[in-house]
mmCIF file with all atom_site columns, C-alpha atoms in Angstrom:
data_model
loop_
_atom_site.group_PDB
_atom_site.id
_atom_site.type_symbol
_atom_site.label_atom_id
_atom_site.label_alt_id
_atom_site.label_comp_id
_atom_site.label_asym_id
_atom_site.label_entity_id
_atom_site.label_seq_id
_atom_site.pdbx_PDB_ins_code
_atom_site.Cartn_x
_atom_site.Cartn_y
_atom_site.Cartn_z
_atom_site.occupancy
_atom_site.B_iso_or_equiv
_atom_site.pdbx_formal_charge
_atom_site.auth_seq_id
_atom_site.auth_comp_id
_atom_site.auth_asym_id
_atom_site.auth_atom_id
_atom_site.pdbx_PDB_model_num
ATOM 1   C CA . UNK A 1 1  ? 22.811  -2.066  8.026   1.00 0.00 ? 13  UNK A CA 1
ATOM 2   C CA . UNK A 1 2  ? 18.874  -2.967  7.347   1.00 0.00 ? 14  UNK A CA 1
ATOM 3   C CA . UNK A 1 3  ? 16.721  -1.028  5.912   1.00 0.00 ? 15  UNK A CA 1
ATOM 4   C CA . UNK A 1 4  ? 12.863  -1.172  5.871   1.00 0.00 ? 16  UNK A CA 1
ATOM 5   C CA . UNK A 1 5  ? 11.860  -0.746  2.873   1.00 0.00 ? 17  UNK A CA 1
ATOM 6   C CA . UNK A 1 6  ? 7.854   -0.110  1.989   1.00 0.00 ? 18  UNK A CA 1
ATOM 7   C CA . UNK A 1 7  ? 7.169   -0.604  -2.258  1.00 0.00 ? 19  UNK A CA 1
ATOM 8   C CA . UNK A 1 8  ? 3.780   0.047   -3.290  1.00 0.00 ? 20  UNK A CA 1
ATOM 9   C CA . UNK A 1 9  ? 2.232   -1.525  -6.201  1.00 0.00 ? 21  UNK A CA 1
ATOM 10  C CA . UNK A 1 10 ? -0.763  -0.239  -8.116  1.00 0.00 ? 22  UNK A CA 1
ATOM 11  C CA . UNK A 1 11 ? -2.827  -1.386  -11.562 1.00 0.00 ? 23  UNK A CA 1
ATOM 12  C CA . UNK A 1 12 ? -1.862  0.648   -13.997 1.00 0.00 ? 24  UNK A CA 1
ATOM 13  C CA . UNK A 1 13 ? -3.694  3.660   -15.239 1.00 0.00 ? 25  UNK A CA 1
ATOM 14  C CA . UNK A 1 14 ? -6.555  1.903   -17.739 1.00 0.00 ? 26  UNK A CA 1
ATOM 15  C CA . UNK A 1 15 ? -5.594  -1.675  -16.556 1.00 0.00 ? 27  UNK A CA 1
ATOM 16  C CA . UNK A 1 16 ? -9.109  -2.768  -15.286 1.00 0.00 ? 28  UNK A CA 1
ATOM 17  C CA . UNK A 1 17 ? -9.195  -3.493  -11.451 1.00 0.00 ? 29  UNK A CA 1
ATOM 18  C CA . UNK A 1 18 ? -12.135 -5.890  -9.899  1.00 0.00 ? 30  UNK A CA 1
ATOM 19  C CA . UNK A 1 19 ? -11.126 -5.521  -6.326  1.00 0.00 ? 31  UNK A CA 1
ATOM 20  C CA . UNK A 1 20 ? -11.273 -1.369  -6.637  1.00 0.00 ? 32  UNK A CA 1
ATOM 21  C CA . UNK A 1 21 ? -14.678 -1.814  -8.849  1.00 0.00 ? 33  UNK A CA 1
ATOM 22  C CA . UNK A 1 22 ? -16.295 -3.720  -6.215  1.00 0.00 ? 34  UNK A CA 1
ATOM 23  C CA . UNK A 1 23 ? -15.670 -1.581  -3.195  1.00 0.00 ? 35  UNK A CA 1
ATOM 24  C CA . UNK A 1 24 ? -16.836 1.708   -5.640  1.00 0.00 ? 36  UNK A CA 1
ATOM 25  C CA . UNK A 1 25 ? -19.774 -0.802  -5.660  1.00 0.00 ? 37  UNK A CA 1
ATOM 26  C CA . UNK A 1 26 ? -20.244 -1.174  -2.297  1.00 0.00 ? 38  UNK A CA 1
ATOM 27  C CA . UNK A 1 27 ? -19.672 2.151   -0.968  1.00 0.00 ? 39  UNK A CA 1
ATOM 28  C CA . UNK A 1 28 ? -23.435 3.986   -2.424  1.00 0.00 ? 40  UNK A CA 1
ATOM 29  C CA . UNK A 1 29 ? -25.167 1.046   -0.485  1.00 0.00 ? 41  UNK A CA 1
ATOM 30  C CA . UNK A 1 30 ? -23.357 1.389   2.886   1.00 0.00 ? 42  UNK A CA 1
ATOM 31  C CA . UNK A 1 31 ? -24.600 5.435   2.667   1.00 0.00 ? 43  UNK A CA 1
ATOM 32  C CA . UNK A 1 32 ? -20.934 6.444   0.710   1.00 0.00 ? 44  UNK A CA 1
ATOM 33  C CA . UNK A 1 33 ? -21.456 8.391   -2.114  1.00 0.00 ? 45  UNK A CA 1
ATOM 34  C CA . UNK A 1 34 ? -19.220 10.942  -3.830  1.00 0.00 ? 46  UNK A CA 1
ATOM 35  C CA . UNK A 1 35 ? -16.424 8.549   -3.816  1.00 0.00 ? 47  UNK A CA 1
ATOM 36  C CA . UNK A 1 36 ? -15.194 7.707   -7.211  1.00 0.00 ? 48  UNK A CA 1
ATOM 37  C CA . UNK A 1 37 ? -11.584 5.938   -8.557  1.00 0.00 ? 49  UNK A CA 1
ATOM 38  C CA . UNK A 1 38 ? -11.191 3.532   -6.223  1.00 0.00 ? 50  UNK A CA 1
ATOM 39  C CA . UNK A 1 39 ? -8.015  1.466   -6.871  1.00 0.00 ? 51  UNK A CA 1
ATOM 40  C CA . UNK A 1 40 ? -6.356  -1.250  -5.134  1.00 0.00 ? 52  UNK A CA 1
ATOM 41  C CA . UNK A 1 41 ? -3.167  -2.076  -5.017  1.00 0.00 ? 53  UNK A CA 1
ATOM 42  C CA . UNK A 1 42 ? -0.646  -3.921  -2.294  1.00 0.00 ? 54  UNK A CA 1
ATOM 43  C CA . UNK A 1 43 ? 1.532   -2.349  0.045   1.00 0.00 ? 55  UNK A CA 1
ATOM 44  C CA . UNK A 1 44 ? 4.732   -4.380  0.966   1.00 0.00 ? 56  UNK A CA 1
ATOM 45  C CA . UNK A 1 45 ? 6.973   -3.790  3.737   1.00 0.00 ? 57  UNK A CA 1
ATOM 46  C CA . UNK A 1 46 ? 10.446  -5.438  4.326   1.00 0.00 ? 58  UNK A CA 1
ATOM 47  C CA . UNK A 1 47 ? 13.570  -5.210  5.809   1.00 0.00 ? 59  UNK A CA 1
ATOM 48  C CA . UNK A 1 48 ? 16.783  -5.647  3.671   1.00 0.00 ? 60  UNK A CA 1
ATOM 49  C CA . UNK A 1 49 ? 20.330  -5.943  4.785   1.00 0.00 ? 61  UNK A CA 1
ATOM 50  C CA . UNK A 1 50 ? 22.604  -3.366  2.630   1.00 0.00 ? 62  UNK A CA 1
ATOM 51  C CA . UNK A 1 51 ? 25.401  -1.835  2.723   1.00 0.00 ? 63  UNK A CA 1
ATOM 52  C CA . UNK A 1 52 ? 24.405  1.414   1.907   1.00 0.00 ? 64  UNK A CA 1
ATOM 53  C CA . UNK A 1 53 ? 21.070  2.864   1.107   1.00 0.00 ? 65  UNK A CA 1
ATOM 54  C CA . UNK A 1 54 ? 21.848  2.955   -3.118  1.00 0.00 ? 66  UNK A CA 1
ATOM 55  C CA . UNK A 1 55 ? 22.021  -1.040  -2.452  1.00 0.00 ? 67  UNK A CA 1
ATOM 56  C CA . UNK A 1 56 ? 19.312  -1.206  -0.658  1.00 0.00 ? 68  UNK A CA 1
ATOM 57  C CA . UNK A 1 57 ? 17.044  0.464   -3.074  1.00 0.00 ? 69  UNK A CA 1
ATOM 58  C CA . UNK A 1 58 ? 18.474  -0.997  -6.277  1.00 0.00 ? 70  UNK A CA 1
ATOM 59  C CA . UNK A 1 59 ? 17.821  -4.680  -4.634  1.00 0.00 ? 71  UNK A CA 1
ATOM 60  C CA . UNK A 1 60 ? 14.264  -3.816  -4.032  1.00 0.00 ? 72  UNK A CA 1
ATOM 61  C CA . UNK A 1 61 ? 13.541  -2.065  -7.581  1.00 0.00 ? 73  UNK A CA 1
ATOM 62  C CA . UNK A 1 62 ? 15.190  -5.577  -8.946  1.00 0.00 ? 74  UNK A CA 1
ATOM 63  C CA . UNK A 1 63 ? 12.810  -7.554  -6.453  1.00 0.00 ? 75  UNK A CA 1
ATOM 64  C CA . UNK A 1 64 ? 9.927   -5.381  -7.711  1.00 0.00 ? 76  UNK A CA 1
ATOM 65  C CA . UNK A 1 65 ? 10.935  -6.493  -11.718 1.00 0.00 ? 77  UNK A CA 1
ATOM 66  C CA . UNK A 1 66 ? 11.422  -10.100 -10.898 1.00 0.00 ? 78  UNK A CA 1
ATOM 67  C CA . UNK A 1 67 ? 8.798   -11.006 -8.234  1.00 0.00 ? 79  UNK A CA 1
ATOM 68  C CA . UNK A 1 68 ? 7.129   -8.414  -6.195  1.00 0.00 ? 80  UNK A CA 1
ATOM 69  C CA . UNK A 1 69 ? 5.364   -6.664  -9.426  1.00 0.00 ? 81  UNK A CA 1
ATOM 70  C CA . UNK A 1 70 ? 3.896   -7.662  -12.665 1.00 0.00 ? 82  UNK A CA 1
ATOM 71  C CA . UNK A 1 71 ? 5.420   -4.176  -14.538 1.00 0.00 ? 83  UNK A CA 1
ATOM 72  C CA . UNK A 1 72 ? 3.436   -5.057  -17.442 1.00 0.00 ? 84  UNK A CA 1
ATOM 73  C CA . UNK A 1 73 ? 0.343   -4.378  -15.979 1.00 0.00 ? 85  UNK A CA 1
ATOM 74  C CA . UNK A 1 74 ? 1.306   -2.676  -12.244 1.00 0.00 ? 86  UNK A CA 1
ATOM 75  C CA . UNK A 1 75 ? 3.876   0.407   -10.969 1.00 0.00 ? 87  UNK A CA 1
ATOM 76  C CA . UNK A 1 76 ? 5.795   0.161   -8.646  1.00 0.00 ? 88  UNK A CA 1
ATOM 77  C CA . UNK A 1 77 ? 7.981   3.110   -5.956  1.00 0.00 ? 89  UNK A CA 1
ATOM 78  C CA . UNK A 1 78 ? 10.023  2.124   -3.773  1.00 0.00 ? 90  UNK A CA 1
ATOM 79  C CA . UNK A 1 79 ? 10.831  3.883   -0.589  1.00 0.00 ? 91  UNK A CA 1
ATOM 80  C CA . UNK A 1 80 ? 13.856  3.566   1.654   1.00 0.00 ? 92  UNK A CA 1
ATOM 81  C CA . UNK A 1 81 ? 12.989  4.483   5.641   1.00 0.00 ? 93  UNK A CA 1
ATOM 82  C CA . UNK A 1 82 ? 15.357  3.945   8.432   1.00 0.00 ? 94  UNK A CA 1
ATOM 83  C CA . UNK A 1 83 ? 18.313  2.484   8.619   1.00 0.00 ? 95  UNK A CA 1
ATOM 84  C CA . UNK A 1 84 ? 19.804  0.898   11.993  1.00 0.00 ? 96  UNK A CA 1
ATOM 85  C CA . UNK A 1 85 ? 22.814  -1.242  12.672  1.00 0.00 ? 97  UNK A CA 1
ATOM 86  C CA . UNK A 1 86 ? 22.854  -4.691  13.430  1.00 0.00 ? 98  UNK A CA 1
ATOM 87  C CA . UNK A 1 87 ? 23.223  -4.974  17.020  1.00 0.00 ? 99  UNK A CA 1
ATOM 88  C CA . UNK A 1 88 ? 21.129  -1.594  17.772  1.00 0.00 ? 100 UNK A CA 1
ATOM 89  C CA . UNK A 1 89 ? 17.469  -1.196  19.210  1.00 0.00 ? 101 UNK A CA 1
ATOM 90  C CA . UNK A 1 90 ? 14.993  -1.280  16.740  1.00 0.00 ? 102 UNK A CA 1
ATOM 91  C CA . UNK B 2 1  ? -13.546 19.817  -3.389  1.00 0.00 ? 5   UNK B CA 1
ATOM 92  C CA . UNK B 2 2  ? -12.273 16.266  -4.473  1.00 0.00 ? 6   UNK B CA 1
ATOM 93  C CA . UNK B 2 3  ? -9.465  14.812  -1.937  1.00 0.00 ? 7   UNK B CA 1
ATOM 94  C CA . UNK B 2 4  ? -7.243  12.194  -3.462  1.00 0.00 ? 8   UNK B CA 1
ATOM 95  C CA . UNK B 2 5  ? -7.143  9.643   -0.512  1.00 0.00 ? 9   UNK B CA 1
ATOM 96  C CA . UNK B 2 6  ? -4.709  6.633   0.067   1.00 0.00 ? 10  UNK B CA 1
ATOM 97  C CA . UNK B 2 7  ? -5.439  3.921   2.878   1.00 0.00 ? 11  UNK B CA 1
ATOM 98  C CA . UNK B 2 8  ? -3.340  1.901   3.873   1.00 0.00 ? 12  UNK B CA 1
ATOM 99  C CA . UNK B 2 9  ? -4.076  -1.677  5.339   1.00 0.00 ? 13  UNK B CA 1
ATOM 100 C CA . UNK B 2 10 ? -1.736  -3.694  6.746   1.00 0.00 ? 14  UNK B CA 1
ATOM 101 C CA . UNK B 2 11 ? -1.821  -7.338  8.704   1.00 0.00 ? 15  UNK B CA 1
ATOM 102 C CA . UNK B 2 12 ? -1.748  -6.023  12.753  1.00 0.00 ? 16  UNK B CA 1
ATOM 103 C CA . UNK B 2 13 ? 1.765   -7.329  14.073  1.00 0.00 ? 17  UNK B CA 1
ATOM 104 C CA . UNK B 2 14 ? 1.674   -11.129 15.566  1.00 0.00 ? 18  UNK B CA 1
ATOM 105 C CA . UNK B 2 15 ? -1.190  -12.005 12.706  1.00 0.00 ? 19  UNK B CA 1
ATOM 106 C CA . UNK B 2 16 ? -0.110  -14.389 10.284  1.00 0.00 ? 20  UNK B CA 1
ATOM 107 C CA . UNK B 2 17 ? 0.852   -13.015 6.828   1.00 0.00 ? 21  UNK B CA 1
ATOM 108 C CA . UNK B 2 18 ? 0.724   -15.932 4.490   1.00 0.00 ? 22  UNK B CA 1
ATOM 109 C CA . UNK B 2 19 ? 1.680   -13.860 1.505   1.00 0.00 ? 23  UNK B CA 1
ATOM 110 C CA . UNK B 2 20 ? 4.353   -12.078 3.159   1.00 0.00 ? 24  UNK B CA 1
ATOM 111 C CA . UNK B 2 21 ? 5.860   -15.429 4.211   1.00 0.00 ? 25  UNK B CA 1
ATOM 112 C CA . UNK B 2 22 ? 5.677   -16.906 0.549   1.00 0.00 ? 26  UNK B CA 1
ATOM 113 C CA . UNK B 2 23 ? 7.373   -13.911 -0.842  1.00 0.00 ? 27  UNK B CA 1
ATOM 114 C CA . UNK B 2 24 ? 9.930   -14.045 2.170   1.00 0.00 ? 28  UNK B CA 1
ATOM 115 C CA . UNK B 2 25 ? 10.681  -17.903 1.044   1.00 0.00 ? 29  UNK B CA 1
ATOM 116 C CA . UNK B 2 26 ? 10.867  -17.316 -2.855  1.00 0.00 ? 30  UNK B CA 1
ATOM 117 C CA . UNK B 2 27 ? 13.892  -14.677 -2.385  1.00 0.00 ? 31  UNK B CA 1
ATOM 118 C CA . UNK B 2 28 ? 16.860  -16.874 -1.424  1.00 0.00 ? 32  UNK B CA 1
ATOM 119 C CA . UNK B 2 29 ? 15.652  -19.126 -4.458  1.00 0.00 ? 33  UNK B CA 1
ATOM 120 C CA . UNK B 2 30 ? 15.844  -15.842 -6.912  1.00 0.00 ? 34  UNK B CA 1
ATOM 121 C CA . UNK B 2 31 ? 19.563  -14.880 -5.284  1.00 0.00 ? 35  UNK B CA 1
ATOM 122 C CA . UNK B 2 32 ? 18.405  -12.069 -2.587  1.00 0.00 ? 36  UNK B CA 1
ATOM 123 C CA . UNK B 2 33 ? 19.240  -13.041 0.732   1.00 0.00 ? 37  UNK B CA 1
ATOM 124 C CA . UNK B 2 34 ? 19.204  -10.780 3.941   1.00 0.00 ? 38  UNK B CA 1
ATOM 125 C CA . UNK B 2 35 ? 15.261  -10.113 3.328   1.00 0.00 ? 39  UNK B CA 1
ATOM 126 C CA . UNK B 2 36 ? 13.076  -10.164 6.237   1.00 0.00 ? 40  UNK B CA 1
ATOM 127 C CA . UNK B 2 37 ? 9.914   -9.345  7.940   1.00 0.00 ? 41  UNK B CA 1
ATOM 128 C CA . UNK B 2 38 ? 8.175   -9.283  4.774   1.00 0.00 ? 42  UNK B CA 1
ATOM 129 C CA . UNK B 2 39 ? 4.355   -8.164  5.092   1.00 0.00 ? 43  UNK B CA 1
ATOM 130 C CA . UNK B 2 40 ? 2.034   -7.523  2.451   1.00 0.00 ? 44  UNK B CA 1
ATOM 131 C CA . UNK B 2 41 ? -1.152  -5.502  3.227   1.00 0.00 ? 45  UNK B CA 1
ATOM 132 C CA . UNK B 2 42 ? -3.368  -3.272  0.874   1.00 0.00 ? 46  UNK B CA 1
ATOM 133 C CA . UNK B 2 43 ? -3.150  0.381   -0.624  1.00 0.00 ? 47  UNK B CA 1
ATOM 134 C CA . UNK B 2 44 ? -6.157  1.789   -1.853  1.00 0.00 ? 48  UNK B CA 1
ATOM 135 C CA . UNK B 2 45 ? -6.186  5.163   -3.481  1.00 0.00 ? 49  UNK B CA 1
ATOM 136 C CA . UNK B 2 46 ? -9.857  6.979   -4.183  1.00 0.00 ? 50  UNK B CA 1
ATOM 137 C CA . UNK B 2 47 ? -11.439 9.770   -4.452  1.00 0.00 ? 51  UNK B CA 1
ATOM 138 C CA . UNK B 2 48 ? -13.691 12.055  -1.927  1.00 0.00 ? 52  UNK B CA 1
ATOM 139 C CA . UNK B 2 49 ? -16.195 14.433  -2.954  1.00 0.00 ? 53  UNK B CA 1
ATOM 140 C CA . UNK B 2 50 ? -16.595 16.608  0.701   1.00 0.00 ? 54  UNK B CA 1
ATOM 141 C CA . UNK B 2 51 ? -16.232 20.433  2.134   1.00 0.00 ? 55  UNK B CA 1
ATOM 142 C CA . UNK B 2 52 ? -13.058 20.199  4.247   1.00 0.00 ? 56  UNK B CA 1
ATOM 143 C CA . UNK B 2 53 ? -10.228 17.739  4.784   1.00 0.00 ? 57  UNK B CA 1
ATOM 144 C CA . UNK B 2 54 ? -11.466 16.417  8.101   1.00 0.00 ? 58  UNK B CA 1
ATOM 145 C CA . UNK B 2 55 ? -14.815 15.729  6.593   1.00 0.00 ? 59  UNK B CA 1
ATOM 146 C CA . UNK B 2 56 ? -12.539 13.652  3.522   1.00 0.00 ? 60  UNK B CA 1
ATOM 147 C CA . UNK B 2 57 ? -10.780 11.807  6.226   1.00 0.00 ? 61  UNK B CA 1
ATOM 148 C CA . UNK B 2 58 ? -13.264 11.470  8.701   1.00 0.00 ? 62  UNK B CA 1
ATOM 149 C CA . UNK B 2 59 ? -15.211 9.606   6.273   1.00 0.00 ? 63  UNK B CA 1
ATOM 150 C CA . UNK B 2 60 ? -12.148 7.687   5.033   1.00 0.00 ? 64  UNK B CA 1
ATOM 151 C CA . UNK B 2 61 ? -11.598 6.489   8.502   1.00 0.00 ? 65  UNK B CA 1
ATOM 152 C CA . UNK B 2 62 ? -15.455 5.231   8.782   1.00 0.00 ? 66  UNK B CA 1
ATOM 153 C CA . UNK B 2 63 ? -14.979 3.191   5.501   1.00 0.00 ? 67  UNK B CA 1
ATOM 154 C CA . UNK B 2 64 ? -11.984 1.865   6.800   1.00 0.00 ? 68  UNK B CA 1
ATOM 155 C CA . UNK B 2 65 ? -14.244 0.497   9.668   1.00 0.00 ? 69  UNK B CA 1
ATOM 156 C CA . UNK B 2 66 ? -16.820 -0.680  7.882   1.00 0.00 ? 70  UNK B CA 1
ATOM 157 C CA . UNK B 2 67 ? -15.753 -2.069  4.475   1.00 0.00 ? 71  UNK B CA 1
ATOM 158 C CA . UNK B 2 68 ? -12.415 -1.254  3.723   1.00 0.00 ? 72  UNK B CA 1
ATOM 159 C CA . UNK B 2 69 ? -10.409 -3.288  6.624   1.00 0.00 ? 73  UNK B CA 1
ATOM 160 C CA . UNK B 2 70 ? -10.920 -5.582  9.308   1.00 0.00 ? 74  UNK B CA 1
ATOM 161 C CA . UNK B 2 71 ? -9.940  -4.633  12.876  1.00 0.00 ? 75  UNK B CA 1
ATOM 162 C CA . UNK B 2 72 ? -9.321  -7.386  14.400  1.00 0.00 ? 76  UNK B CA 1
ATOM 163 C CA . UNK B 2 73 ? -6.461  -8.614  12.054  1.00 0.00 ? 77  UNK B CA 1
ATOM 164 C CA . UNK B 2 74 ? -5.442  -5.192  10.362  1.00 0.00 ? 78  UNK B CA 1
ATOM 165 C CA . UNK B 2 75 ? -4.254  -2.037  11.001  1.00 0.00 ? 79  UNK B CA 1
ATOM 166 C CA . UNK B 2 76 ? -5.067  1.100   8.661   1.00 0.00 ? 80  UNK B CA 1
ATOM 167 C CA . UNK B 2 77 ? -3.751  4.216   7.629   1.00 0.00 ? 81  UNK B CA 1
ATOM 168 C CA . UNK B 2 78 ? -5.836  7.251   5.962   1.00 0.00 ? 82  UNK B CA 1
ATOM 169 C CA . UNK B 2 79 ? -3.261  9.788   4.137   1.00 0.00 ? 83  UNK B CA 1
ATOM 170 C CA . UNK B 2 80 ? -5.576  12.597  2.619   1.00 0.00 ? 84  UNK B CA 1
ATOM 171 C CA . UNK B 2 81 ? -3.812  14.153  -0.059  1.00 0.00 ? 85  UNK B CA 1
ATOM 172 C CA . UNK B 2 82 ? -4.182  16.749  -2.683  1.00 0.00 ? 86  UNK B CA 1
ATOM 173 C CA . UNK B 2 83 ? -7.159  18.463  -3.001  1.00 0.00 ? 87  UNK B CA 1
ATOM 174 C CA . UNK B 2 84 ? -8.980  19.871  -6.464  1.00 0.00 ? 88  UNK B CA 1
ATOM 175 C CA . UNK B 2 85 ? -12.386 22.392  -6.877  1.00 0.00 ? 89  UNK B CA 1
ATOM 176 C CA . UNK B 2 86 ? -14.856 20.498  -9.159  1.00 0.00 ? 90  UNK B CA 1
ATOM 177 C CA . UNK B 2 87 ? -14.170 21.800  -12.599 1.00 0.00 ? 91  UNK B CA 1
ATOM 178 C CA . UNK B 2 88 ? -10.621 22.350  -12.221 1.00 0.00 ? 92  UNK B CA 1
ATOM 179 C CA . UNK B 2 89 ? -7.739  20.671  -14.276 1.00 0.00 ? 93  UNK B CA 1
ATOM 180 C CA . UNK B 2 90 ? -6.851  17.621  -12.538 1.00 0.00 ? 94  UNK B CA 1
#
């Protein structure tokens, strides 16, 4: 079966984050205010062909440790959505 | 109130995903095969100070326009979720 998978990855809690900093920046001068913790992270989507959905997820939390995330200074989740066969309509 | 607010951006479907594509090559090197589609887009968690949640998201939706994504290439996603009274425990 495949999966789609969606893992989200996010700086840390006190791990300093220039992208979020600059768009908290940005925000007062296009007439935003009142917006405060802006963090930025990446949002991955993917399709994975597993047997069952256990496999599926424990692949992607091992993709997440060896590529996808640096866990030293980002979390990651990982979230399994539909399944379909091979074969079926998407 | 303060509404905890995740966006999601991600590359519009046809639109070339160079980092999605890199990722999608380095598996088979690291021993995953049957990994596909791979897309990586943005999540961006902040912080609203407004009255109601359809003030929160409408303006979530106008950063979004202006600053946040482009949308030509991307498509976004505004998820408003919990809300908290100034002066409450977070």
């Amino acid at each position: 079966m495949t999966f789609s998978v969606v893992v989200n990855v996010m700086p840390k809690a006190g791990i300093s984050d220039p992208q979020g900093q600059t768009i908290e920046r940005a925000l007062p001068a296009l007439g935003y205010t009142g917006v405060n913790g802006v963090r930025v992270g990446k949002r991955i989507m993917l399709e994975i062909e597993a047997a069952t959905e256990d496999e599926a997820r424990a692949r992607a939390t091992e993709m997440c440790e060896r590529l996808l995330a640096n866990s030293v200074i980002e979390a990651y989740e990982v979230a399994i959505g539909e399944a379909r066969t091979e074969g079926a309509q998407a």
